[in-house]
PDB file of C-alpha atoms in Angstrom:
ATOM      1  CA  MET A   8      82.742  93.515  88.604  1.00  0.00           C
ATOM      2  CA  LEU A   9      82.460  93.424  84.786  1.00  0.00           C
ATOM      3  CA  ARG A  10      78.902  92.069  85.035  1.00  0.00           C
ATOM      4  CA  LYS A  11      77.935  94.937  87.345  1.00  0.00           C
ATOM      5  CA  TRP A  12      79.508  97.463  84.975  1.00  0.00           C
ATOM      6  CA  SER A  13      77.562  95.971  82.067  1.00  0.00           C
ATOM      7  CA  GLU A  14      74.312  96.388  83.989  1.00  0.00           C
ATOM      8  CA  VAL A  15      75.171 100.024  84.790  1.00  0.00           C
ATOM      9  CA  ARG A  16      76.233 100.678  81.194  1.00  0.00           C
ATOM     10  CA  TYR A  17      73.144  99.291  79.485  1.00  0.00           C
ATOM     11  CA  ARG A  18      70.435  99.845  82.087  1.00  0.00           C
ATOM     12  CA  TRP A  19      71.347 103.308  83.391  1.00  0.00           C
ATOM     13  CA  LEU A  20      73.833 105.057  81.102  1.00  0.00           C
ATOM     14  CA  LEU A  21      72.763 104.039  77.587  1.00  0.00           C
ATOM     15  CA  PRO A  22      69.161 105.296  78.007  1.00  0.00           C
ATOM     16  CA  LEU A  23      70.608 108.805  78.434  1.00  0.00           C
ATOM     17  CA  ALA A  24      71.681 108.625  74.773  1.00  0.00           C
ATOM     18  CA  ARG A  25      68.006 108.753  73.778  1.00  0.00           C
ATOM     19  CA  MET A  26      68.009 112.434  74.753  1.00  0.00           C
ATOM     20  CA  GLY A  27      70.116 113.421  71.736  1.00  0.00           C
ATOM     21  CA  ARG A  28      73.215 112.566  69.760  1.00  0.00           C
ATOM     22  CA  PRO A  29      75.438 114.924  71.821  1.00  0.00           C
ATOM     23  CA  HIS A  30      74.398 112.911  74.885  1.00  0.00           C
ATOM     24  CA  GLY A  31      75.279 109.763  72.941  1.00  0.00           C
ATOM     25  CA  ARG A  32      78.764 111.041  72.228  1.00  0.00           C
ATOM     26  CA  LEU A  33      79.266 111.782  75.919  1.00  0.00           C
ATOM     27  CA  TYR A  34      78.116 108.222  76.659  1.00  0.00           C
ATOM     28  CA  ALA A  35      80.616 106.847  74.133  1.00  0.00           C
ATOM     29  CA  ARG A  36      83.549 108.802  75.585  1.00  0.00           C
ATOM     30  CA  LEU A  37      82.711 107.718  79.128  1.00  0.00           C
ATOM     31  CA  VAL A  38      82.323 104.068  78.142  1.00  0.00           C
ATOM     32  CA  ALA A  39      85.634 104.118  76.247  1.00  0.00           C
ATOM     33  CA  ARG A  40      87.473 105.454  79.303  1.00  0.00           C
ATOM     34  CA  VAL A  41      85.968 102.879  81.658  1.00  0.00           C
ATOM     35  CA  GLU A  42      86.478  99.973  79.251  1.00  0.00           C
ATOM     36  CA  HIS A  43      90.081 100.951  78.586  1.00  0.00           C
ATOM     37  CA  ALA A  44      90.836 101.195  82.305  1.00  0.00           C
ATOM     38  CA  ALA A  45      89.123  97.889  83.088  1.00  0.00           C
ATOM     39  CA  ASP A  46      90.910  95.387  80.827  1.00  0.00           C
ATOM     40  CA  GLY A  47      94.675  95.718  80.626  1.00  0.00           C
ATOM     41  CA  GLU A  48      95.206  92.401  78.829  1.00  0.00           C
ATOM     42  CA  ARG A  49      92.751  93.284  76.060  1.00  0.00           C
ATOM     43  CA  ASN A  50      94.473  96.658  75.682  1.00  0.00           C
ATOM     44  CA  ARG A  51      97.888  94.999  75.470  1.00  0.00           C
ATOM     45  CA  VAL A  52      96.781  92.665  72.675  1.00  0.00           C
ATOM     46  CA  ALA A  53      94.947  95.349  70.704  1.00  0.00           C
ATOM     47  CA  GLU A  54      97.588  98.036  71.051  1.00  0.00           C
ATOM     48  CA  GLY A  55     100.430  95.642  70.253  1.00  0.00           C
ATOM     49  CA  ARG A  56      98.666  94.649  67.055  1.00  0.00           C
ATOM     50  CA  ILE A  57      98.034  98.303  66.152  1.00  0.00           C
ATOM     51  CA  VAL A  58     101.729  99.117  66.701  1.00  0.00           C
ATOM     52  CA  ARG A  59     102.739  96.307  64.322  1.00  0.00           C
ATOM     53  CA  ALA A  60     100.074  97.047  61.716  1.00  0.00           C
ATOM     54  CA  ARG A  61     100.341 100.823  61.709  1.00  0.00           C
ATOM     55  CA  GLY A  62     103.981 101.402  62.669  1.00  0.00           C
ATOM     56  CA  VAL A  63     102.972 103.872  65.393  1.00  0.00           C
ATOM     57  CA  THR A  64     104.235 104.436  68.932  1.00  0.00           C
ATOM     58  CA  PRO A  65     102.621 102.600  71.869  1.00  0.00           C
ATOM     59  CA  GLY A  66     101.090 105.900  73.010  1.00  0.00           C
ATOM     60  CA  ALA A  67      99.530 106.495  69.607  1.00  0.00           C
ATOM     61  CA  ALA A  68      98.262 102.903  69.554  1.00  0.00           C
ATOM     62  CA  ALA A  69      96.570 103.428  72.927  1.00  0.00           C
ATOM     63  CA  THR A  70      94.830 106.537  71.571  1.00  0.00           C
ATOM     64  CA  ILE A  71      93.676 104.608  68.496  1.00  0.00           C
ATOM     65  CA  TYR A  72      92.334 101.749  70.576  1.00  0.00           C
ATOM     66  CA  ARG A  73      90.432 104.041  72.918  1.00  0.00           C
ATOM     67  CA  GLY A  74      88.883 105.456  69.747  1.00  0.00           C
ATOM     68  CA  CYS A  75      87.789 101.933  68.782  1.00  0.00           C
ATOM     69  CA  LEU A  76      86.063 101.458  72.131  1.00  0.00           C
ATOM     70  CA  GLU A  77      84.399 104.829  71.650  1.00  0.00           C
ATOM     71  CA  SER A  78      83.314 103.899  68.117  1.00  0.00           C
ATOM     72  CA  GLU A  79      81.551 100.757  69.320  1.00  0.00           C
ATOM     73  CA  ALA A  80      79.820 102.639  72.138  1.00  0.00           C
ATOM     74  CA  ARG A  81      78.808 105.426  69.721  1.00  0.00           C
ATOM     75  CA  GLU A  82      77.068 102.848  67.526  1.00  0.00           C
ATOM     76  CA  GLU A  83      75.092 101.750  70.584  1.00  0.00           C
ATOM     77  CA  ALA A  84      74.221 105.356  71.402  1.00  0.00           C
ATOM     78  CA  ASP A  85      73.115 106.112  67.835  1.00  0.00           C
ATOM     79  CA  SER A  86      70.971 102.989  67.886  1.00  0.00           C
ATOM     80  CA  ALA A  87      69.384 103.932  71.212  1.00  0.00           C
ATOM     81  CA  PHE A  88      68.597 107.409  69.876  1.00  0.00           C
ATOM     82  CA  PHE A  89      67.107 106.339  66.537  1.00  0.00           C
ATOM     83  CA  MET A  90      65.221 103.382  68.028  1.00  0.00           C
ATOM     84  CA  ARG A  91      62.654 105.965  69.164  1.00  0.00           C
ATOM     85  CA  ARG A  92      61.694 106.339  65.481  1.00  0.00           C
ATOM     86  CA  SER A  93      59.737 103.979  63.276  1.00  0.00           C
ATOM     87  CA  GLY A  94      61.674 105.045  60.193  1.00  0.00           C
ATOM     88  CA  LEU A  95      64.804 106.872  59.025  1.00  0.00           C
ATOM     89  CA  GLU A  96      64.984 109.888  56.725  1.00  0.00           C
ATOM     90  CA  PRO A  97      67.109 109.317  53.596  1.00  0.00           C
ATOM     91  CA  ALA A  98      68.736 112.708  54.271  1.00  0.00           C
ATOM     92  CA  LEU A  99      70.554 111.119  57.231  1.00  0.00           C
ATOM     93  CA  PHE A 100      72.757 109.162  54.855  1.00  0.00           C
ATOM     94  CA  HIS A 101      75.507 110.065  52.419  1.00  0.00           C
ATOM     95  CA  LEU A 102      76.476 107.168  50.164  1.00  0.00           C
ATOM     96  CA  ASP A 103      80.005 107.636  48.822  1.00  0.00           C
ATOM     97  CA  GLY A 104      81.304 105.693  45.833  1.00  0.00           C
ATOM     98  CA  LEU A 105      78.007 103.979  45.170  1.00  0.00           C
ATOM     99  CA  PRO A 106      78.642 100.979  42.874  1.00  0.00           C
ATOM    100  CA  GLU A 107      76.485 100.169  39.897  1.00  0.00           C
ATOM    101  CA  ARG A 108      73.953  97.421  40.425  1.00  0.00           C
ATOM    102  CA  SER A 109      74.981  94.033  39.103  1.00  0.00           C
ATOM    103  CA  ALA A 110      73.580  93.191  35.695  1.00  0.00           C
ATOM    104  CA  ALA A 111      73.529  89.483  36.591  1.00  0.00           C
ATOM    105  CA  GLY A 112      70.366  87.833  37.836  1.00  0.00           C
ATOM    106  CA  VAL A 113      72.065  86.815  41.094  1.00  0.00           C
ATOM    107  CA  GLY A 114      71.991  88.968  44.221  1.00  0.00           C
ATOM    108  CA  THR A 115      74.977  90.747  45.790  1.00  0.00           C
ATOM    109  CA  VAL A 116      76.751  89.977  49.047  1.00  0.00           C
ATOM    110  CA  TYR A 117      77.501  93.242  50.857  1.00  0.00           C
ATOM    111  CA  ALA A 118      80.508  92.453  53.048  1.00  0.00           C
ATOM    112  CA  THR A 119      81.235  94.679  56.017  1.00  0.00           C
ATOM    113  CA  LEU A 120      83.255  94.757  59.246  1.00  0.00           C
ATOM    114  CA  HIS A 121      82.597  95.307  62.941  1.00  0.00           C
ATOM    115  CA  PHE A 122      83.501  98.892  62.198  1.00  0.00           C
ATOM    116  CA  GLY A 123      81.923 102.303  62.686  1.00  0.00           C
ATOM    117  CA  SER A 124      78.165 101.991  62.128  1.00  0.00           C
ATOM    118  CA  PRO A 125      77.514  98.600  60.519  1.00  0.00           C
ATOM    119  CA  VAL A 126      73.787  98.513  61.301  1.00  0.00           C
ATOM    120  CA  PHE A 127      73.252 101.964  59.800  1.00  0.00           C
ATOM    121  CA  ALA A 128      75.165 101.010  56.651  1.00  0.00           C
ATOM    122  CA  TYR A 129      72.679  98.167  56.231  1.00  0.00           C
ATOM    123  CA  LEU A 130      69.728 100.493  56.831  1.00  0.00           C
ATOM    124  CA  ALA A 131      71.160 102.894  54.246  1.00  0.00           C
ATOM    125  CA  LEU A 132      71.023 100.096  51.679  1.00  0.00           C
ATOM    126  CA  ARG A 133      67.403  99.377  52.607  1.00  0.00           C
ATOM    127  CA  CYS A 134      66.058 102.889  53.247  1.00  0.00           C
ATOM    128  CA  VAL A 135      68.016 104.975  50.717  1.00  0.00           C
ATOM    129  CA  ARG A 136      68.997 102.650  47.920  1.00  0.00           C
ATOM    130  CA  GLY A 137      65.965 100.409  48.248  1.00  0.00           C
ATOM    131  CA  GLU A 138      68.078  97.258  48.025  1.00  0.00           C
ATOM    132  CA  ASP A 139      66.268  93.950  48.441  1.00  0.00           C
ATOM    133  CA  VAL A 140      68.798  92.883  51.083  1.00  0.00           C
ATOM    134  CA  SER A 141      68.719  90.914  54.339  1.00  0.00           C
ATOM    135  CA  MET A 142      71.180  91.007  57.233  1.00  0.00           C
ATOM    136  CA  ILE A 143      72.914  87.869  58.479  1.00  0.00           C
ATOM    137  CA  GLY A 144      73.878  87.672  62.153  1.00  0.00           C
ATOM    138  CA  ARG A 145      74.423  85.294  65.055  1.00  0.00           C
ATOM    139  CA  PRO A 146      71.260  84.674  67.085  1.00  0.00           C
ATOM    140  CA  LEU A 147      71.039  86.195  70.564  1.00  0.00           C
ATOM    141  CA  ASP A 148      70.577  82.853  72.316  1.00  0.00           C
ATOM    142  CA  GLU A 149      72.214  81.305  75.379  1.00  0.00           C
ATOM    143  CA  ALA A 150      75.330  80.528  73.326  1.00  0.00           C
ATOM    144  CA  ASN A 151      75.820  84.293  72.967  1.00  0.00           C
ATOM    145  CA  PRO A 152      76.363  85.209  76.647  1.00  0.00           C
ATOM    146  CA  MET A 153      75.760  88.752  77.891  1.00  0.00           C
ATOM    147  CA  SER A 154      74.256  90.535  80.863  1.00  0.00           C
ATOM    148  CA  SER A 155      70.471  90.785  81.119  1.00  0.00           C
ATOM    149  CA  ALA A 156      70.552  94.545  80.498  1.00  0.00           C
ATOM    150  CA  LYS A 157      72.717  94.177  77.387  1.00  0.00           C
ATOM    151  CA  ARG A 158      70.538  91.344  76.076  1.00  0.00           C
ATOM    152  CA  GLU A 159      67.406  93.460  76.572  1.00  0.00           C
ATOM    153  CA  TYR A 160      68.984  96.306  74.582  1.00  0.00           C
ATOM    154  CA  ALA A 161      70.286  93.960  71.874  1.00  0.00           C
ATOM    155  CA  LEU A 162      66.961  92.186  71.381  1.00  0.00           C
ATOM    156  CA  GLY A 163      65.186  95.536  71.153  1.00  0.00           C
ATOM    157  CA  LYS A 164      67.714  96.703  68.586  1.00  0.00           C
ATOM    158  CA  VAL A 165      67.204  93.580  66.457  1.00  0.00           C
ATOM    159  CA  ARG A 166      63.422  94.088  66.536  1.00  0.00           C
ATOM    160  CA  TRP A 167      63.855  97.738  65.513  1.00  0.00           C
ATOM    161  CA  VAL A 168      66.261  96.965  62.648  1.00  0.00           C
ATOM    162  CA  GLU A 169      63.934  94.248  61.376  1.00  0.00           C
ATOM    163  CA  ALA A 170      60.979  96.661  61.534  1.00  0.00           C
ATOM    164  CA  VAL A 171      62.741  99.602  59.869  1.00  0.00           C
ATOM    165  CA  GLY A 172      64.407  97.386  57.271  1.00  0.00           C
ATOM    166  CA  ALA A 173      61.202  95.362  56.773  1.00  0.00           C
ATOM    167  CA  ARG A 174      63.309  92.201  56.698  1.00  0.00           C
ATOM    168  CA  PRO A 175      63.932  89.514  59.335  1.00  0.00           C
ATOM    169  CA  PHE A 176      67.531  88.685  60.187  1.00  0.00           C
ATOM    170  CA  LEU A 177      68.975  85.481  58.759  1.00  0.00           C
ATOM    171  CA  ALA A 178      70.780  83.239  61.245  1.00  0.00           C
ATOM    172  CA  THR A 179      74.060  81.415  60.637  1.00  0.00           C
ATOM    173  CA  ASP A 180      73.007  77.780  60.946  1.00  0.00           C
ATOM    174  CA  ALA A 181      72.863  75.322  58.054  1.00  0.00           C
ATOM    175  CA  ALA A 182      69.155  75.864  57.362  1.00  0.00           C
ATOM    176  CA  ALA A 183      69.624  79.645  57.266  1.00  0.00           C
ATOM    177  CA  MET A 184      72.582  79.302  54.906  1.00  0.00           C
ATOM    178  CA  ALA A 185      70.457  77.211  52.545  1.00  0.00           C
ATOM    179  CA  ARG A 186      67.884  79.995  52.618  1.00  0.00           C
ATOM    180  CA  ALA A 187      70.653  82.581  52.038  1.00  0.00           C
ATOM    181  CA  ARG A 188      71.707  80.688  48.918  1.00  0.00           C
ATOM    182  CA  ASP A 189      68.094  80.707  47.700  1.00  0.00           C
ATOM    183  CA  GLU A 190      67.927  84.469  48.334  1.00  0.00           C
ATOM    184  CA  LEU A 191      71.000  85.087  46.167  1.00  0.00           C
ATOM    185  CA  LEU A 192      69.803  82.851  43.357  1.00  0.00           C
ATOM    186  CA  ALA A 193      66.447  84.681  43.409  1.00  0.00           C
ATOM    187  CA  GLY A 194      68.250  87.990  42.828  1.00  0.00           C
ATOM    188  CA  ARG A 195      68.046  89.241  46.408  1.00  0.00           C
ATOM    189  CA  SER A 196      71.089  90.424  48.354  1.00  0.00           C
ATOM    190  CA  LEU A 197      72.728  89.719  51.698  1.00  0.00           C
ATOM    191  CA  TYR A 198      74.610  91.922  54.170  1.00  0.00           C
ATOM    192  CA  THR A 199      77.076  90.464  56.665  1.00  0.00           C
ATOM    193  CA  PRO A 200      80.268  91.184  58.617  1.00  0.00           C
ATOM    194  CA  ILE A 201      83.136  88.993  57.397  1.00  0.00           C
ATOM    195  CA  ASP A 202      85.631  89.662  60.206  1.00  0.00           C
ATOM    196  CA  VAL A 203      84.078  86.993  62.428  1.00  0.00           C
ATOM    197  CA  PRO A 204      86.805  84.951  64.205  1.00  0.00           C
ATOM    198  CA  GLY A 205      87.303  81.546  62.631  1.00  0.00           C
ATOM    199  CA  SER A 206      86.936  79.652  65.908  1.00  0.00           C
ATOM    200  CA  VAL A 207      83.200  80.405  66.219  1.00  0.00           C
ATOM    201  CA  VAL A 208      82.228  78.933  62.832  1.00  0.00           C
ATOM    202  CA  GLY A 209      82.513  75.651  61.011  1.00  0.00           C
ATOM    203  CA  ARG A 210      84.391  76.980  57.984  1.00  0.00           C
ATOM    204  CA  ALA A 211      87.313  79.406  58.217  1.00  0.00           C
ATOM    205  CA  ALA A 212      90.213  80.609  56.090  1.00  0.00           C
ATOM    206  CA  THR A 213      93.527  82.307  56.708  1.00  0.00           C
ATOM    207  CA  VAL A 214      94.100  85.833  55.406  1.00  0.00           C
ATOM    208  CA  GLN A 215      96.776  88.450  56.071  1.00  0.00           C
ATOM    209  CA  PRO A 216      95.184  91.893  56.083  1.00  0.00           C
ATOM    210  CA  PHE A 217      98.092  93.540  57.937  1.00  0.00           C
ATOM    211  CA  ASP A 218     101.005  91.142  57.350  1.00  0.00           C
ATOM    212  CA  GLU A 219      99.731  88.907  60.144  1.00  0.00           C
ATOM    213  CA  PRO A 220      97.965  85.608  59.368  1.00  0.00           C
ATOM    214  CA  VAL A 221      94.531  85.488  60.994  1.00  0.00           C
ATOM    215  CA  ARG A 222      91.532  83.176  60.722  1.00  0.00           C
ATOM    216  CA  PHE A 223      88.179  84.548  59.607  1.00  0.00           C
ATOM    217  CA  ALA A 224      84.843  82.889  58.890  1.00  0.00           C
ATOM    218  CA  ALA A 225      84.747  81.861  55.231  1.00  0.00           C
ATOM    219  CA  GLY A 226      81.273  80.380  54.783  1.00  0.00           C
ATOM    220  CA  LEU A 227      79.542  83.425  53.283  1.00  0.00           C
ATOM    221  CA  MET A 228      82.335  84.134  50.842  1.00  0.00           C
ATOM    222  CA  THR A 229      82.256  80.478  49.770  1.00  0.00           C
ATOM    223  CA  LEU A 230      78.484  80.751  49.360  1.00  0.00           C
ATOM    224  CA  ALA A 231      78.906  83.875  47.206  1.00  0.00           C
ATOM    225  CA  ARG A 232      81.401  82.095  44.962  1.00  0.00           C
ATOM    226  CA  LEU A 233      79.244  78.985  44.567  1.00  0.00           C
ATOM    227  CA  ALA A 234      76.121  81.074  43.852  1.00  0.00           C
ATOM    228  CA  GLY A 235      77.972  83.283  41.367  1.00  0.00           C
ATOM    229  CA  ALA A 236      77.259  86.408  43.404  1.00  0.00           C
ATOM    230  CA  ASP A 237      79.354  89.579  43.356  1.00  0.00           C
ATOM    231  CA  VAL A 238      80.754  90.860  46.647  1.00  0.00           C
ATOM    232  CA  VAL A 239      80.678  94.589  47.440  1.00  0.00           C
ATOM    233  CA  PRO A 240      82.708  95.745  50.474  1.00  0.00           C
ATOM    234  CA  VAL A 241      80.908  98.432  52.490  1.00  0.00           C
ATOM    235  CA  VAL A 242      81.435 100.340  55.758  1.00  0.00           C
ATOM    236  CA  GLY A 243      79.431 102.990  57.564  1.00  0.00           C
ATOM    237  CA  LEU A 244      80.629 105.858  59.750  1.00  0.00           C
ATOM    238  CA  SER A 245      78.742 108.048  62.214  1.00  0.00           C
ATOM    239  CA  ARG A 246      79.436 111.625  61.137  1.00  0.00           C
ATOM    240  CA  GLY A 247      77.835 114.840  62.393  1.00  0.00           C
ATOM    241  CA  ASP A 248      74.076 114.468  62.384  1.00  0.00           C
ATOM    242  CA  GLY A 249      74.093 111.547  59.949  1.00  0.00           C
ATOM    243  CA  PHE A 250      76.032 108.654  58.500  1.00  0.00           C
ATOM    244  CA  THR A 251      78.500 108.243  55.641  1.00  0.00           C
ATOM    245  CA  VAL A 252      78.610 104.928  53.787  1.00  0.00           C
ATOM    246  CA  HIS A 253      81.724 103.993  51.790  1.00  0.00           C
ATOM    247  CA  PHE A 254      81.865 101.230  49.182  1.00  0.00           C
ATOM    248  CA  GLY A 255      84.844  99.258  47.925  1.00  0.00           C
ATOM    249  CA  THR A 256      85.416  97.747  44.505  1.00  0.00           C
ATOM    250  CA  ARG A 257      82.809  95.229  43.351  1.00  0.00           C
ATOM    251  CA  LEU A 258      84.384  91.756  43.302  1.00  0.00           C
ATOM    252  CA  ALA A 259      83.168  89.163  40.827  1.00  0.00           C
ATOM    253  CA  PRO A 260      83.336  85.432  41.622  1.00  0.00           C
ATOM    254  CA  GLY A 261      86.064  83.704  39.688  1.00  0.00           C
ATOM    255  CA  GLY A 262      86.036  79.934  39.457  1.00  0.00           C
ATOM    256  CA  GLY A 263      87.714  78.294  42.436  1.00  0.00           C
ATOM    257  CA  THR A 264      89.302  81.511  43.727  1.00  0.00           C
ATOM    258  CA  SER A 265      88.316  82.533  47.258  1.00  0.00           C
ATOM    259  CA  LEU A 266      86.509  85.852  47.610  1.00  0.00           C
ATOM    260  CA  LEU A 267      87.441  86.266  51.282  1.00  0.00           C
ATOM    261  CA  GLU A 268      90.989  87.471  50.684  1.00  0.00           C
ATOM    262  CA  PRO A 269      90.186  90.214  48.141  1.00  0.00           C
ATOM    263  CA  ALA A 270      87.147  91.312  50.171  1.00  0.00           C
ATOM    264  CA  ILE A 271      89.238  91.638  53.332  1.00  0.00           C
ATOM    265  CA  ALA A 272      91.937  93.459  51.349  1.00  0.00           C
ATOM    266  CA  GLU A 273      89.362  95.986  50.121  1.00  0.00           C
ATOM    267  CA  LEU A 274      87.935  96.490  53.600  1.00  0.00           C
ATOM    268  CA  ALA A 275      91.442  96.824  55.064  1.00  0.00           C
ATOM    269  CA  ARG A 276      91.767 100.067  53.071  1.00  0.00           C
ATOM    270  CA  PHE A 277      89.091 101.567  55.303  1.00  0.00           C
ATOM    271  CA  VAL A 278      90.769 100.226  58.434  1.00  0.00           C
ATOM    272  CA  ARG A 279      94.016 101.905  57.366  1.00  0.00           C
ATOM    273  CA  ALA A 280      92.163 105.165  56.798  1.00  0.00           C
ATOM    274  CA  TYR A 281      90.151 104.919  60.050  1.00  0.00           C
ATOM    275  CA  PRO A 282      91.994 102.543  62.410  1.00  0.00           C
ATOM    276  CA  ASP A 283      90.085 103.920  65.407  1.00  0.00           C
ATOM    277  CA  GLU A 284      86.775 102.670  63.990  1.00  0.00           C
ATOM    278  CA  TRP A 285      87.550  98.915  63.818  1.00  0.00           C
ATOM    279  CA  TRP A 286      86.408  97.052  66.933  1.00  0.00           C
ATOM    280  CA  MET A 287      88.217  93.766  66.275  1.00  0.00           C
ATOM    281  CA  TRP A 288      91.864  94.631  66.973  1.00  0.00           C
ATOM    282  CA  PRO A 289      91.996  92.558  70.192  1.00  0.00           C
ATOM    283  CA  TYR A 290      89.924  89.663  68.882  1.00  0.00           C
ATOM    284  CA  LEU A 291      91.821  88.574  65.761  1.00  0.00           C
ATOM    285  CA  GLU A 292      92.945  84.969  65.962  1.00  0.00           C
ATOM    286  CA  ARG A 293      96.482  84.469  64.774  1.00  0.00           C
ATOM    287  CA  ALA A 294      96.834  81.486  62.443  1.00  0.00           C
ATOM    288  CA  ASN A 295      99.658  79.208  61.496  1.00  0.00           C
ATOM    289  CA  LEU A 296     100.248  79.704  57.774  1.00  0.00           C
ATOM    290  CA  ALA A 297     100.487  75.940  57.453  1.00  0.00           C
ATOM    291  CA  SER A 298      96.808  75.715  58.429  1.00  0.00           C
ATOM    292  CA  GLY A 299      95.777  76.797  54.918  1.00  0.00           C
ATOM    293  CA  ALA A 300      92.304  77.761  53.911  1.00  0.00           C
ATOM    294  CA  GLY A 301      90.396  75.290  56.104  1.00  0.00           C
TER     295      GLY A 301
END
């Protein structure tokens, strides 16, 4: 049933979003309703976590989580709409709280979340600020299962982002991480989500963004520390006819201190302000505090 819905969603409904952003918002609302009705266990986990983190009623948590499903679908719709273009106008973007560029010769790691409009925040760095920055992401191979229609959309989106950003994606394997280190040391920057569950990577650490210990991937933050690179938290939001990009406080590497915890703490400020934009509520992996940093 879920496989059939995915085919309908990506092969028949998502193309309607190409007609205009109002159509995309209708797509997002419809998808959120269907997704929320289809997976009661996922809702229970997400909404229970929202109740604990936000101190809201179960009804309010359900509304917030439906907003999260809508946010993720809206990012798909925005992508489908703008993929018709070979470039993006700088006027589409408003960059709020833009940090000064680092004076060091090492590049910056822009750390984001699965939140709002992460791809468009990256494109804002490339197309508006002119940052020499590359995106890091998991490859869309057989280990990343999805329906054929979703894979077709996702591969097309990757090709479009690479073309508009004029940069290939960096993968997450050991060879790509060695290249990522070289990029930083050469003064070029990286952009990556850091709320990846710890179970899908080789190196993870425990953090407590909302008084609950969870495991997140720690490799990129370790790489930033070892390379001496600053970390700048950043999130993007789809707003009106464009996108707003918010930046957190620039974090400098400090000896043996992990950068993951302060980066997550900075990004958690945006989750508190916009809890209905974070897609990961149901996917956080609770950790035993005794597990340490890993």
